[in-house]
mmCIF file of C-alpha atoms in Angstrom:
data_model
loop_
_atom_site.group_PDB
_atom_site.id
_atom_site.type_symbol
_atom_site.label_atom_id
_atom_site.label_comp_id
_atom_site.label_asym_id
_atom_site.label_seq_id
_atom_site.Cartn_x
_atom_site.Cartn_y
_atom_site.Cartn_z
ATOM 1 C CA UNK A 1 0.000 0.000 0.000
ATOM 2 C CA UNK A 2 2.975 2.332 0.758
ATOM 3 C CA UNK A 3 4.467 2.061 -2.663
ATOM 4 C CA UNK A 4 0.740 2.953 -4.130
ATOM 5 C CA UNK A 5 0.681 6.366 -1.821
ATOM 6 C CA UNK A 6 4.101 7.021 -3.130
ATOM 7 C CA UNK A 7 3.196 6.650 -6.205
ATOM 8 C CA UNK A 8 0.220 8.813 -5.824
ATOM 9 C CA UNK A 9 2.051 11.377 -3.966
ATOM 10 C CA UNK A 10 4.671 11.933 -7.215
ATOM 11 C CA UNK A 11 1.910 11.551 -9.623
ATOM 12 C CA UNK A 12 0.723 14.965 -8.403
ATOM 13 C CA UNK A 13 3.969 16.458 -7.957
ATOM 14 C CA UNK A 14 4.561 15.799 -11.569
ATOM 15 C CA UNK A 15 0.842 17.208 -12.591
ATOM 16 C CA UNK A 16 1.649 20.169 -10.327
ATOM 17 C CA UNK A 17 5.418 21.026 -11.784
ATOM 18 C CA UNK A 18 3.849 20.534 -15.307
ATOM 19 C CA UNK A 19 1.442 23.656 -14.928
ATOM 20 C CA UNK A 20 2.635 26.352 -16.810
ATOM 21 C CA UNK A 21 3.531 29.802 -15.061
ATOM 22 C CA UNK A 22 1.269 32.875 -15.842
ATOM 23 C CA UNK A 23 3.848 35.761 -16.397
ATOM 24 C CA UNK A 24 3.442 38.734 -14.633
ATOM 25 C CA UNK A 25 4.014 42.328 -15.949
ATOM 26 C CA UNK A 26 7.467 43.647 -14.661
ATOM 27 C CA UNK A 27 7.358 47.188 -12.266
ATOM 28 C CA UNK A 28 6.995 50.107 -14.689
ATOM 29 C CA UNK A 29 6.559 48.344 -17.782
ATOM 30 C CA UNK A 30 3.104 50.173 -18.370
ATOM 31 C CA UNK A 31 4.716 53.011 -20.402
ATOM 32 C CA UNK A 32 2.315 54.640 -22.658
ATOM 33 C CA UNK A 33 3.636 55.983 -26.120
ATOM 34 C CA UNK A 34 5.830 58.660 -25.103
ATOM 35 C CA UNK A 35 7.543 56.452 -22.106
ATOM 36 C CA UNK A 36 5.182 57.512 -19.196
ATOM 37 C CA UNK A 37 5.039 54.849 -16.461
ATOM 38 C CA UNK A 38 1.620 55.506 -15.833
ATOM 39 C CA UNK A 39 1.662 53.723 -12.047
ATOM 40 C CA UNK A 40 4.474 55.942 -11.026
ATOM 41 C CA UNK A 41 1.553 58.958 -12.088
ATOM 42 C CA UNK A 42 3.584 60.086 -14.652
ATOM 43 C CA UNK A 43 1.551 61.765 -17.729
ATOM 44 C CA UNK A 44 2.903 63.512 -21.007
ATOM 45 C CA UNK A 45 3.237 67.030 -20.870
ATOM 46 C CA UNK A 46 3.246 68.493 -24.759
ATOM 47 C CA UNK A 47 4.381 71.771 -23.515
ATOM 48 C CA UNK A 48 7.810 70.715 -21.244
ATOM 49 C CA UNK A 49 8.302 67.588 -24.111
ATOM 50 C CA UNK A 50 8.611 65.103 -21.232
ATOM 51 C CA UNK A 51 6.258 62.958 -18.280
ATOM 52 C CA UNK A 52 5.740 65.258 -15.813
ATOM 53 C CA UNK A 53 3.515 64.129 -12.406
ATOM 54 C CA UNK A 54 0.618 66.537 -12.012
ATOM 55 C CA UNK A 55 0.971 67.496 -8.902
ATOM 56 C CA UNK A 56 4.386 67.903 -9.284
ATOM 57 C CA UNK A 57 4.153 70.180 -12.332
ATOM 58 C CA UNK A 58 1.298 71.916 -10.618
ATOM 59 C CA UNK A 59 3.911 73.037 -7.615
ATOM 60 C CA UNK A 60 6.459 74.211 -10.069
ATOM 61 C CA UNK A 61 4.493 76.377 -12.072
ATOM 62 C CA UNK A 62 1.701 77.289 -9.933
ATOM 63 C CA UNK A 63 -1.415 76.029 -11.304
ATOM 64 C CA UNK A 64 -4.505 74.249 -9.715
ATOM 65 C CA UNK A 65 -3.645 70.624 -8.636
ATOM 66 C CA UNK A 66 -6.867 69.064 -10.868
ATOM 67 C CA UNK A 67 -6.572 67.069 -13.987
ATOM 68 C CA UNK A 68 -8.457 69.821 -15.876
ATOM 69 C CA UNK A 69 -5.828 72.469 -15.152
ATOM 70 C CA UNK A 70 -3.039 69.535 -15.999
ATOM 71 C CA UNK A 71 -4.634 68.924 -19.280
ATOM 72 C CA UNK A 72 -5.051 72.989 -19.900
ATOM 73 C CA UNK A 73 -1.838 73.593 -19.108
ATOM 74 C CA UNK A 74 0.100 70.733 -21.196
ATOM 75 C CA UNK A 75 -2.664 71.296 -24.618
ATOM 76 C CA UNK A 76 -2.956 75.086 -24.938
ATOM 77 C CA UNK A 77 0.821 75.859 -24.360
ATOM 78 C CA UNK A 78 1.411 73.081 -26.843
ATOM 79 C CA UNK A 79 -0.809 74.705 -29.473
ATOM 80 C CA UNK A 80 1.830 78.037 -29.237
ATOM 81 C CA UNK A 81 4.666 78.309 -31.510
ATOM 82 C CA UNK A 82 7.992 77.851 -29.337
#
């Protein structure tokens, strides 16, 4: 009876080692199309040319904290010649 349980016991160690692994999705390897990890809460700014965190940006240049003055900010200044 022992050598049947033994047997058992491997037959499922060999169905459980032959499961294949689901990958998972490395840190910051949700970059958008300019390179913005968007999990770190970085978001493309047209008018500095690079990701800029809004709250961050909002700080530097002193403009509202909201996603509506984020998205003002980044389109209009973008629409000016340089």
């Amino acid at each position: 009876m022992s050598k049947y349980f033994l047997l058992f016991i491997l037959s499922l160690f060999a169905i459980a080692c032959s499961e294949q692994q689901v990958p998972t999705n490395a840190l910051g390897g949700d970059r958008d199309e300019h390179g913005c990890i968007g999990s770190a809460g970085y978001q493309w700014c047209a008018h500095t040319k690079q990701c800029e965190r809004p709250w961050e940006l909002a700080e530097q240049v002193d403009i509202e904290n909201t996603q509506d003055s984020f998205a003002k900010y980044c389109s209009l200044a973008s629409q000016q010649p340089p």
